[in-house]
Each structure stands twice: as C-alpha cells, then as structure tokens.
Amino acid sequence: EELYEKESNKSKEELSLQDATCPEDREFWMKTIDLTKTEMSYLLEERNNLNHRLDLLLELQKSYSFERGAVFNASMIKRSVSSMHSRDYRCKSYSVLGMGVAGQDYVLCVEKFPKPDEKIRSTDYSSNGGGNVANTLTTMSRLGVHTSLLSIVGTDPTGDLIINTLENDGVNTKWCVRSSSSSSAMTHIIVENETHTRTCIHTAMSQELTESHVHTVWTNYMELNARSIRECGVTDQIDMIHLDSRQTKAAVSLARLANGMGIPVCLDVEKFRPHIEALLPLCNIIFTNQHFPALYAQSSGVDLSGIEAMTAMLCHPSHRAQGIITTMGAQGSMMIRRVEDDLSNLRPHPGASTVQPTEKSLSPALLSLLESVSLPSSTTTETVKMTREDGTEEAVILSVTRCSAWRVSPEEVVDSTGAGDAFIGGFLAGFIRGYSKEISMRMGTIVAAEKLRGIGARSTLPTVEKLMSVLSLST
C-alpha cells in the first residue's frame, strides 16, 4: 500500500509538470496510473485470500493439535505465508532495459593505417554485433542478468542478423522496432595492429526511435506486467534503465517515465549530442570516457579537467546524479559521489534472484574471487572546491574510488572496440548483484580486459564461468 501510494504520487507529480498543451503526455500518464491501480487491486485481493487461508489453517491447527498432537504453530504458518507472499510478487530475476543503437560492426585489422590513395591488405576480418547499449546488454546477459533492448533496426538481412545475434546471447528483443524505410545501422572499423588504435566509420539509420515509440512500448509493458500479475502472480518489473545517449529525444522521454516510476537510470555519454543537456539531469549514474567531463565543463564556460570536471557534472543544481564513473584506459577508472549519497538505494529490493538459475550458485564464489584478486583499488574522502554561478566557492566532500586497469600485455591486446561498453556491463552486473562499488569496478575492469583479447566488441566477452576461470588463475 505504501509503495502504491508513493508511485502514484510520483506519477501525479510528473503529470502536473506536463504542459497543458501536451494532451498525449497527460493521457499516457493517466493510463499509467490506471494500470498501477489495477495491479494494486489484484495484489490487495490476493492478500485477502491469503489471510483467509491463514484463518482456515489456524482452525485446522487447533483441531489437529488436540486430536493428533501436531507440533506446528501459528507463528510458523504466518512466516510461511509471509515468505510466499514476498516471493510470489517479486520479479523472477533483476531486469535491465537498455535503449539506444544496435548495429553490425565490420572490423578490419591492418598493420598500419593506409595513406590517401594507398591500397593495403587486411590481416584479419570479423563481422560482429555492435552498438554501445547492445554491447553493454550482451555483457550483462553473459554474466547472468536478464536484459531487454529497445532499439530500431531495419527489416533488411542486416537487421535480422542484429536481432538473431542478440537473441542468441540471451538479450530480449521483443521491444525492438523494425523499420522497412531504412537500412540497419552499421559501423566499419579499422584496427591498426601497430598502435592498437581503431578508426570507426558509422552509417546510421535514417529513422530514429521517437517519443511515440517509447510511449507505445511503455504502455505495452505496463499492460503485460499487469496481466502477468493477474494470471501468474509474478511481476516482470524493470529494475534499471541504461541509455547510450543516442536518439536523445526518445531517451529523454524514457528517462522521464523511469523517473516517474522510481526506476534508476544509467547513462553512457561520450560526446555532446542534440538534447543531451535535457537528458543528463534525468540520470542517476553517469558513465563517461576520459574526455567528456572536460567537454562538459567547457560548455559551461569553465576550463576544468579530471576530478574537478567530474565534480562539476555531479554537483550541477539540476542534476540528480549520485555517481559519476569515468574510464581512463590503461590508467583504470574512477568513481566519485557525495559522501552523503548512498548508491545502495539505486539497487533493486533484496530477495529476488539476481542471476539466471544455472548460474545462481556461482555468485558467492565469484564474489570471493573478486575480493581476493590482486587488483589495486581504494576509496578515499577528498574535498574539491567548486565555484558557484554567483561566484561564491563551495567545498564539496567526495567519496572517490579508484581502480587500476587489469593486467594485459601489449601482445595480448587485439582490439579496443567496445571496451568501455564491456566495463559498464561488468560494473552494472556486479552492482545489481549487491557488490560494493569497489568490487563492481574490479568486475568492470576485468571484463573490459577480457574483451581486449578479441576482435570486435563481443567475441571475447566472458561468461560467469570464464570470469571465474580467469580470476582463479590469477590468485
């Protein structure tokens, strides 16, 4: 009842913020509230049924305890009914919905990048699934987290290949939109063996996801979830949203819906794109490359870099971000948060399974290996001085976590394509399991290192078993 009241109030608050000239948004939110009420009514009805069954069991207990000396008691029955109630109406496994680009990567390895008009031979070639959010979801799926993708792909053979590749990796694609008016997105990548650098040439779809697509998918999801509760007593809820800062108008729409439902939103941002300023304030955890924080500071008219630039993002008055995580290649990664912010409130409720049944038993062993592996990481408290818009200075006390890069020799590095996506997937797979920020960052950097050993973004992404094997050899 408390949860329903909280989420309903959030929906009403979001509804009140909509402009009166946006009847579609208002109609959508009214439908969302109605669906939430339907779910709540069913749950209350089931609770009454359980209470009725409890009364019957108590009556039976009285009879049997006198006639046959039964040893069970009312408190035992109450505990059983309570555990049944909490189990049946939670999600079967934690679920992450990602939205962004899914494409096909065509990777060519060459000894040295060609000069203009020069003809050279490739040393290796590979065709792999690509797209930032698709890569991250694939990483999480291989690590046992239930993932779904909201994207737009063509109805062409390339689109079929994109969808089939994701499905084979366990990523749910039922929310993907298929378009016949545009070819599917693709990226041609040239990897230089000599420097281990890559050059990407992206061919985007002419059609993008729209706010209308997002609203349609979200409404369908709410209706399916309500039906699942009515028919099966199980909610297939979304526990986290992950965005890759592409198709930003649609991303803003999805992030607002998630904010209204209290669902945490994560964002992977590499550079400025249209409407990114509207998207940043809606995200709870922001992942960046080592260049974006400085670009963000410059857009605000200040020249900052490193932790100062990250702090400017974290402490912007309109931002809700509780953590900024920056990947820095061979220098590892760094995460900052205000000391008063507790990231644990962004995790799903405890008690639900975080991994697929076949891998559930591996989780404690994986955690033990991650804790014992030799990988320098530390969390310190640091004070950063920031200048406010009115010219006054503010001392911001931060909790700063640094994690070194996993050891990979230059000879073992094949291709860096998708390493950042792999780090994010590894981090979130640990974070959603309940691992600490230090352990989650270790998991992210080790997964990213394994990705470096293969061509393309996904060819060497590890499963839980593979990750444990790597960690066992290093301890």
Coordinates of C-alpha atoms in Angstrom, one line a residue:
E1 CA 0.0 0.0 0.0
E2 CA 2.9 2.4 0.8
L3 CA 4.6 1.5 -2.4
Y4 CA 1.4 2.1 -4.4
E5 CA 0.8 5.5 -2.8
K6 CA 4.4 6.5 -3.4
E7 CA 4.5 5.6 -7.0
S8 CA 1.0 7.0 -7.6
N9 CA 2.1 10.4 -6.1
K10 CA 5.2 10.4 -8.3
S11 CA 3.0 9.8 -11.4
K12 CA 0.7 12.6 -10.3
E13 CA 3.6 15.0 -9.7
E14 CA 5.0 14.2 -13.1
L15 CA 1.6 14.7 -14.6
S16 CA 1.3 18.1 -13.0
L17 CA 4.6 19.2 -14.5
Q18 CA 3.4 18.4 -18.1
D19 CA 2.4 21.5 -20.1
A20 CA -1.3 21.8 -20.6
T21 CA -0.7 21.8 -24.4
C22 CA 0.6 18.2 -24.2
P23 CA -2.6 16.1 -24.1
E24 CA -0.8 12.9 -25.3
D25 CA 1.5 13.0 -22.3
R26 CA -1.3 13.6 -19.9
E27 CA -3.4 10.8 -21.4
F28 CA -0.4 8.5 -21.2
W29 CA 0.2 9.2 -17.5
M30 CA -3.5 8.8 -16.7
K31 CA -3.3 5.4 -18.3
T32 CA -0.1 4.5 -16.4
I33 CA -1.9 5.4 -13.1
D34 CA -4.9 3.3 -14.0
L35 CA -2.7 0.3 -14.8
T36 CA -0.9 0.8 -11.4
K37 CA -4.3 0.8 -9.7
T38 CA -5.2 -2.4 -11.5
E39 CA -2.1 -4.1 -10.3
M40 CA -2.6 -2.9 -6.7
S41 CA -6.2 -4.0 -6.6
Y42 CA -5.2 -7.5 -7.6
L43 CA -2.4 -7.7 -5.0
L44 CA -4.8 -6.5 -2.3
E45 CA -7.3 -9.2 -3.4
E46 CA -4.7 -11.8 -3.2
R47 CA -3.6 -10.6 0.2
N48 CA -7.2 -11.0 1.5
N49 CA -7.2 -14.5 0.0
L50 CA -4.0 -15.4 1.8
N51 CA -5.4 -14.1 5.1
H52 CA -8.5 -16.2 4.6
R53 CA -6.3 -19.3 4.1
L54 CA -4.4 -18.4 7.2
D55 CA -7.6 -18.3 9.2
L56 CA -8.5 -21.8 7.9
L57 CA -5.1 -23.2 8.7
L58 CA -5.3 -21.8 12.2
E59 CA -8.7 -23.6 12.7
L60 CA -7.1 -26.8 11.4
Q61 CA -4.2 -26.3 13.7
K62 CA -6.5 -26.1 16.7
S63 CA -8.2 -29.4 15.8
Y64 CA -5.1 -31.3 14.9
S65 CA -3.1 -30.1 17.9
F66 CA -5.7 -31.6 20.2
E67 CA -6.5 -34.7 18.2
R68 CA -3.1 -35.8 16.9
G69 CA -0.5 -33.7 18.8
A70 CA 0.6 -31.6 15.8
V71 CA 3.7 -29.6 16.5
F72 CA 3.3 -26.7 14.1
N73 CA 2.0 -23.4 15.4
A74 CA 0.5 -20.1 14.3
S75 CA 3.8 -18.2 14.0
M76 CA 5.2 -20.9 11.7
I77 CA 2.1 -20.6 9.4
K78 CA 2.5 -16.8 9.4
R79 CA 6.1 -17.0 8.4
S80 CA 5.3 -19.4 5.6
V81 CA 2.5 -17.2 4.2
S82 CA 4.7 -14.1 4.6
S83 CA 7.6 -15.7 2.6
M84 CA 5.2 -17.0 0.0
H85 CA 3.7 -13.5 -0.4
S86 CA 7.1 -11.8 -0.7
R87 CA 8.4 -14.4 -3.1
D88 CA 5.5 -14.6 -5.5
Y89 CA 5.1 -10.9 -6.2
R90 CA 8.7 -10.1 -6.8
C91 CA 10.5 -10.3 -10.2
K92 CA 12.0 -13.7 -11.1
S93 CA 15.3 -12.0 -11.8
Y94 CA 16.6 -8.5 -11.8
S95 CA 15.9 -6.9 -15.2
V96 CA 17.7 -4.1 -17.1
L97 CA 16.1 -2.4 -20.1
G98 CA 18.6 -0.7 -22.4
M99 CA 17.7 1.8 -25.1
G100 CA 20.0 3.1 -27.9
V101 CA 21.7 1.9 -31.1
A102 CA 22.1 -1.7 -32.1
G103 CA 24.1 -2.3 -35.3
Q104 CA 26.5 -4.5 -37.1
D105 CA 30.3 -4.0 -36.9
Y106 CA 32.6 -4.9 -39.8
V107 CA 36.1 -4.9 -38.4
L108 CA 39.3 -4.9 -40.5
C109 CA 42.7 -5.3 -38.9
V110 CA 45.7 -3.7 -40.7
E111 CA 49.4 -3.4 -39.9
K112 CA 49.3 0.3 -40.4
F113 CA 46.5 2.8 -41.3
P114 CA 46.6 3.5 -45.0
K115 CA 47.6 6.8 -46.6
P116 CA 45.3 8.5 -49.0
D117 CA 45.0 6.5 -52.3
E118 CA 47.1 3.7 -50.8
K119 CA 46.0 0.0 -51.3
I120 CA 46.8 -2.4 -48.5
R121 CA 45.7 -5.9 -47.3
S122 CA 44.0 -6.6 -44.0
T123 CA 45.5 -9.1 -41.6
D124 CA 42.1 -10.1 -40.1
Y125 CA 38.4 -9.5 -40.6
S126 CA 35.4 -10.0 -38.5
S127 CA 31.7 -9.2 -38.5
N128 CA 30.2 -8.7 -35.0
G129 CA 27.2 -7.2 -33.4
G130 CA 27.7 -3.6 -32.3
G131 CA 26.2 -0.5 -30.8
N132 CA 27.0 0.8 -27.3
V133 CA 23.9 -0.2 -25.5
A134 CA 23.6 -3.5 -27.3
N135 CA 27.2 -4.4 -26.4
T136 CA 26.6 -3.5 -22.7
L137 CA 23.4 -5.6 -22.5
T138 CA 25.2 -8.5 -24.1
T139 CA 27.9 -8.2 -21.5
M140 CA 25.4 -8.3 -18.7
S141 CA 23.4 -11.1 -20.2
R142 CA 26.6 -13.3 -20.4
L143 CA 27.1 -12.5 -16.8
G144 CA 23.6 -13.8 -15.8
V145 CA 21.5 -10.6 -15.7
H146 CA 18.2 -10.5 -17.6
T147 CA 18.3 -7.8 -20.2
S148 CA 16.0 -6.3 -22.8
L149 CA 16.6 -3.9 -25.7
L150 CA 14.6 -1.1 -27.0
S151 CA 16.0 0.0 -30.4
I152 CA 15.1 0.4 -34.0
V153 CA 16.6 -1.8 -36.8
G154 CA 15.8 -2.4 -40.4
T155 CA 13.8 -5.2 -41.9
D156 CA 16.8 -6.0 -44.1
P157 CA 19.1 -9.1 -43.7
T158 CA 21.5 -7.0 -41.6
G159 CA 18.6 -6.2 -39.2
D160 CA 17.8 -10.0 -39.0
L161 CA 21.4 -10.7 -38.2
I162 CA 21.4 -8.0 -35.4
I163 CA 18.3 -9.4 -33.8
N164 CA 19.4 -13.0 -34.0
T165 CA 22.8 -12.3 -32.6
L166 CA 21.3 -10.6 -29.6
E167 CA 18.7 -13.3 -29.0
N168 CA 21.5 -15.9 -29.2
D169 CA 23.2 -14.1 -26.3
G170 CA 20.0 -14.0 -24.3
V171 CA 19.1 -10.4 -24.8
N172 CA 15.3 -10.0 -25.1
T173 CA 14.5 -8.0 -28.3
K174 CA 10.7 -8.1 -28.2
W175 CA 10.6 -4.3 -27.7
C176 CA 12.7 -3.6 -30.8
V177 CA 11.1 -1.6 -33.6
R178 CA 11.6 -2.9 -37.2
S179 CA 11.5 -0.3 -39.9
S180 CA 11.3 -1.0 -43.7
S181 CA 12.1 2.6 -44.6
S182 CA 15.8 2.5 -43.7
S183 CA 18.8 0.1 -43.8
S184 CA 20.1 -1.1 -40.4
A185 CA 22.9 0.8 -38.7
M186 CA 26.4 -0.4 -39.4
T187 CA 30.0 0.6 -38.5
H188 CA 33.2 -0.1 -40.4
I189 CA 36.1 -0.3 -38.0
I190 CA 39.8 -0.2 -39.0
V191 CA 42.1 -1.5 -36.3
E192 CA 45.8 -0.6 -36.5
N193 CA 47.9 -3.5 -35.2
E194 CA 51.0 -1.3 -34.6
T195 CA 49.3 1.1 -32.2
H196 CA 46.2 -0.9 -31.1
T197 CA 44.1 2.1 -32.1
R198 CA 40.9 2.0 -34.1
T199 CA 39.0 4.3 -36.5
C200 CA 35.2 3.9 -36.7
I201 CA 33.1 5.0 -39.7
H202 CA 29.4 4.8 -38.7
T203 CA 26.5 4.6 -41.1
A204 CA 23.4 5.5 -39.1
M205 CA 19.8 4.6 -39.8
S206 CA 17.8 7.4 -41.4
Q207 CA 15.0 6.8 -39.0
E208 CA 15.3 7.1 -35.2
L209 CA 13.3 6.0 -32.2
T210 CA 10.7 8.6 -31.4
E211 CA 8.8 9.6 -28.2
S212 CA 5.8 7.9 -29.7
H213 CA 7.7 4.6 -30.0
V214 CA 8.7 4.9 -26.3
H215 CA 5.2 5.6 -25.1
T216 CA 3.8 2.7 -27.1
V217 CA 6.4 0.3 -25.8
W218 CA 6.0 1.5 -22.2
T219 CA 2.2 1.2 -22.3
N220 CA 2.5 -2.3 -23.7
Y221 CA 5.0 -3.2 -21.0
M222 CA 2.6 -1.9 -18.3
E223 CA -0.3 -3.9 -19.7
L224 CA 1.8 -7.1 -20.0
N225 CA 3.1 -6.7 -16.4
A226 CA -0.5 -6.2 -15.1
R227 CA -1.6 -9.3 -17.0
S228 CA 1.4 -11.3 -15.6
I229 CA 0.4 -10.4 -12.1
R230 CA -3.3 -11.3 -12.7
E231 CA -2.6 -14.6 -14.3
C232 CA 0.7 -15.8 -12.7
G233 CA 1.1 -13.7 -9.6
V234 CA 4.6 -12.7 -10.8
T235 CA 5.7 -9.2 -11.7
D236 CA 8.2 -8.9 -14.6
Q237 CA 9.3 -5.4 -13.5
I238 CA 12.1 -3.3 -14.9
D239 CA 14.7 -2.6 -12.2
M240 CA 17.1 -0.4 -14.1
I241 CA 17.2 1.6 -17.4
H242 CA 20.5 2.0 -19.3
L243 CA 20.9 4.6 -22.1
D244 CA 23.8 5.2 -24.5
S245 CA 23.0 8.9 -25.2
R246 CA 21.9 8.2 -28.8
Q247 CA 18.4 9.1 -30.1
T248 CA 18.3 11.5 -27.3
K249 CA 14.7 12.9 -27.7
A250 CA 13.4 9.3 -27.2
A251 CA 15.9 8.8 -24.4
V252 CA 14.6 11.9 -22.6
S253 CA 11.1 10.5 -22.8
L254 CA 12.0 7.1 -21.4
A255 CA 14.1 8.7 -18.7
R256 CA 11.2 10.8 -17.6
L257 CA 8.9 7.8 -17.4
A258 CA 11.5 5.9 -15.4
N259 CA 11.9 8.9 -13.0
G260 CA 8.2 8.9 -12.5
M261 CA 8.2 5.2 -11.6
G262 CA 11.2 5.4 -9.4
I263 CA 13.4 3.3 -11.7
P264 CA 17.1 4.2 -11.7
V265 CA 18.6 5.5 -15.0
C266 CA 22.2 5.0 -16.1
L267 CA 23.7 6.9 -18.9
D268 CA 26.8 6.2 -21.1
V269 CA 27.9 9.5 -22.6
E270 CA 30.9 10.1 -24.8
K271 CA 30.3 13.4 -26.5
F272 CA 27.7 16.1 -26.9
R273 CA 24.6 15.3 -29.0
P274 CA 21.4 17.2 -29.5
H275 CA 19.2 17.3 -26.4
I276 CA 22.0 15.8 -24.2
E277 CA 21.6 18.8 -21.8
A278 CA 17.9 17.7 -21.2
L279 CA 19.0 14.0 -20.7
L280 CA 21.8 14.5 -18.1
P281 CA 19.6 15.8 -15.3
L282 CA 17.4 12.7 -15.5
C283 CA 20.1 10.2 -14.9
N284 CA 21.2 8.6 -11.5
I285 CA 24.6 7.1 -12.6
I286 CA 26.6 8.6 -15.4
F287 CA 29.4 6.8 -17.2
T288 CA 31.9 8.9 -19.3
N289 CA 35.1 8.4 -21.2
Q290 CA 38.1 10.5 -20.0
H291 CA 37.3 13.4 -22.4
F292 CA 33.6 14.2 -21.7
P293 CA 33.8 15.8 -18.2
A294 CA 36.2 18.4 -19.6
L295 CA 33.9 19.0 -22.6
Y296 CA 31.0 19.4 -20.2
A297 CA 32.9 21.9 -18.2
Q298 CA 33.9 23.9 -21.3
S299 CA 30.2 24.0 -22.4
S300 CA 29.5 25.8 -19.1
G301 CA 32.3 28.3 -19.7
V302 CA 34.9 26.9 -17.3
D303 CA 38.2 25.2 -18.0
L304 CA 38.4 22.1 -15.8
S305 CA 39.7 18.6 -16.2
G306 CA 39.9 15.3 -14.2
I307 CA 38.1 15.1 -10.9
E308 CA 37.2 18.8 -10.9
A309 CA 35.4 18.4 -14.2
M310 CA 33.6 15.3 -12.9
T311 CA 32.6 17.2 -9.8
A312 CA 31.1 19.9 -11.9
M313 CA 28.8 17.3 -13.5
L314 CA 27.9 15.7 -10.2
C315 CA 27.1 19.0 -8.4
H316 CA 25.1 20.8 -11.1
P317 CA 22.0 22.1 -9.4
S318 CA 19.6 20.5 -11.9
H319 CA 21.3 17.1 -11.9
R320 CA 20.1 14.1 -9.9
A321 CA 23.2 12.0 -10.5
Q322 CA 24.5 10.2 -7.4
G323 CA 27.6 8.9 -9.1
I324 CA 30.0 9.7 -12.0
I325 CA 32.2 7.0 -13.3
T326 CA 35.0 7.8 -15.8
T327 CA 37.0 5.2 -17.7
M328 CA 40.6 6.1 -18.4
G329 CA 42.0 3.2 -20.5
A330 CA 45.3 2.0 -19.2
Q331 CA 45.0 4.3 -16.1
G332 CA 42.0 2.4 -14.9
S333 CA 38.7 4.0 -13.8
M334 CA 37.5 6.5 -11.2
M335 CA 34.1 7.0 -9.5
I336 CA 33.0 10.0 -7.4
R337 CA 30.0 10.5 -5.3
R338 CA 29.0 12.9 -2.5
V339 CA 29.8 11.3 0.9
E340 CA 26.2 11.7 1.9
D341 CA 24.8 9.8 -1.1
D342 CA 24.2 6.1 -0.7
L343 CA 24.1 4.3 -4.0
S344 CA 22.5 1.2 -2.5
N345 CA 19.1 2.9 -2.8
L346 CA 19.5 2.6 -6.6
R347 CA 19.7 -1.2 -6.4
P348 CA 16.5 -3.3 -6.7
H349 CA 14.9 -4.6 -3.4
P350 CA 16.8 -7.5 -1.8
G351 CA 15.5 -11.0 -2.0
A352 CA 14.9 -11.5 -5.7
S353 CA 17.3 -13.7 -7.7
T354 CA 20.0 -11.6 -9.5
V355 CA 21.2 -14.3 -11.9
Q356 CA 19.8 -17.0 -14.1
P357 CA 19.1 -20.2 -12.2
T358 CA 22.0 -22.1 -13.8
E359 CA 24.5 -19.5 -12.5
K360 CA 22.9 -18.5 -9.2
S361 CA 25.2 -20.8 -7.2
L362 CA 28.3 -19.3 -8.7
S363 CA 27.6 -15.8 -7.3
P364 CA 29.2 -16.3 -3.8
A365 CA 32.3 -17.9 -5.3
L366 CA 32.6 -15.1 -7.9
L367 CA 32.4 -12.5 -5.2
S368 CA 35.1 -14.3 -3.1
L369 CA 37.4 -14.4 -6.1
L370 CA 36.8 -10.7 -6.9
E371 CA 37.6 -9.8 -3.2
S372 CA 40.8 -11.8 -3.2
V373 CA 42.3 -10.9 -6.6
S374 CA 45.3 -8.7 -6.7
L375 CA 44.0 -5.5 -8.3
P376 CA 44.8 -2.2 -6.6
S377 CA 41.6 -0.2 -5.7
S378 CA 40.9 2.3 -3.0
T379 CA 38.2 4.7 -1.7
T380 CA 39.3 8.0 -0.1
T381 CA 37.5 11.1 1.0
E382 CA 38.6 14.2 -0.8
T383 CA 37.5 17.8 -0.8
V384 CA 37.1 19.7 -4.1
K385 CA 36.4 23.4 -4.3
M386 CA 33.8 24.5 -6.8
T387 CA 32.8 28.0 -7.9
R388 CA 29.0 28.5 -8.0
E389 CA 27.2 30.6 -10.7
D390 CA 27.0 33.5 -8.3
G391 CA 30.8 33.5 -7.8
T392 CA 30.9 32.0 -4.3
E393 CA 33.0 29.0 -3.6
E394 CA 31.7 25.7 -2.2
A395 CA 33.8 22.9 -0.7
V396 CA 32.4 19.6 -1.9
I397 CA 33.3 16.5 0.1
L398 CA 33.5 13.5 -2.2
S399 CA 34.0 9.8 -1.8
V400 CA 36.4 8.9 -4.6
T401 CA 37.0 5.3 -5.7
R402 CA 39.9 4.5 -7.9
C403 CA 40.6 1.1 -9.6
S404 CA 43.7 0.2 -11.6
A405 CA 43.4 -1.4 -15.0
W406 CA 43.7 -5.2 -15.2
R407 CA 47.0 -6.5 -16.4
V408 CA 47.0 -7.1 -20.2
S409 CA 50.3 -7.2 -22.0
P410 CA 50.6 -5.3 -25.3
E411 CA 51.0 -8.5 -27.2
E412 CA 47.6 -9.7 -25.8
V413 CA 45.7 -6.6 -26.9
V414 CA 43.9 -7.3 -30.2
D415 CA 41.1 -4.7 -30.5
S416 CA 39.8 -2.0 -28.1
T417 CA 36.4 -1.7 -29.8
G418 CA 33.7 -1.9 -27.2
A419 CA 36.0 -2.0 -24.1
G420 CA 34.1 0.9 -22.5
D421 CA 30.8 -0.9 -23.1
A422 CA 32.2 -4.1 -21.5
F423 CA 33.4 -2.1 -18.5
I424 CA 29.9 -0.7 -18.0
G425 CA 28.3 -4.1 -18.4
G426 CA 30.7 -5.7 -15.9
F427 CA 30.2 -2.9 -13.4
L428 CA 26.4 -3.0 -13.6
A429 CA 26.3 -6.8 -13.4
G430 CA 28.2 -6.6 -10.1
F431 CA 26.3 -3.5 -8.8
I432 CA 22.9 -5.1 -9.4
R433 CA 24.0 -8.2 -7.5
G434 CA 24.7 -6.0 -4.5
Y435 CA 28.5 -6.0 -4.8
S436 CA 30.3 -2.9 -3.3
K437 CA 31.4 -0.1 -5.7
E438 CA 35.0 -1.2 -5.3
I439 CA 34.2 -4.8 -6.3
S440 CA 31.8 -3.7 -9.1
M441 CA 34.6 -1.6 -10.6
R442 CA 37.0 -4.5 -10.3
M443 CA 34.5 -6.7 -12.2
G444 CA 34.1 -4.0 -14.8
T445 CA 37.8 -3.6 -15.5
I446 CA 38.5 -7.3 -15.6
V447 CA 35.6 -7.9 -18.1
A448 CA 36.9 -5.0 -20.2
A449 CA 40.4 -6.5 -20.2
E450 CA 39.0 -9.9 -21.5
K451 CA 37.2 -8.0 -24.3
L452 CA 40.6 -6.5 -25.4
R453 CA 41.8 -10.0 -26.3
G454 CA 39.5 -10.5 -29.2
I455 CA 38.4 -8.7 -32.4
G456 CA 35.2 -6.8 -32.3
A457 CA 33.1 -5.7 -29.4
R458 CA 31.7 -9.1 -28.3
S459 CA 33.9 -12.0 -29.4
T460 CA 35.7 -12.5 -26.1
L461 CA 33.1 -11.1 -23.6
P462 CA 33.2 -13.6 -20.7
T463 CA 30.5 -15.7 -19.1
V464 CA 30.5 -16.1 -15.3
E465 CA 32.4 -19.4 -15.7
K466 CA 35.0 -17.8 -17.9
L467 CA 35.4 -14.9 -15.5
M468 CA 35.9 -17.3 -12.5
S469 CA 38.5 -19.2 -14.5
V470 CA 40.4 -16.0 -15.3
L471 CA 40.3 -15.0 -11.6
S472 CA 41.3 -18.4 -10.3
L473 CA 44.4 -18.4 -12.5
S474 CA 45.5 -15.0 -11.2
T475 CA 45.1 -15.7 -7.4

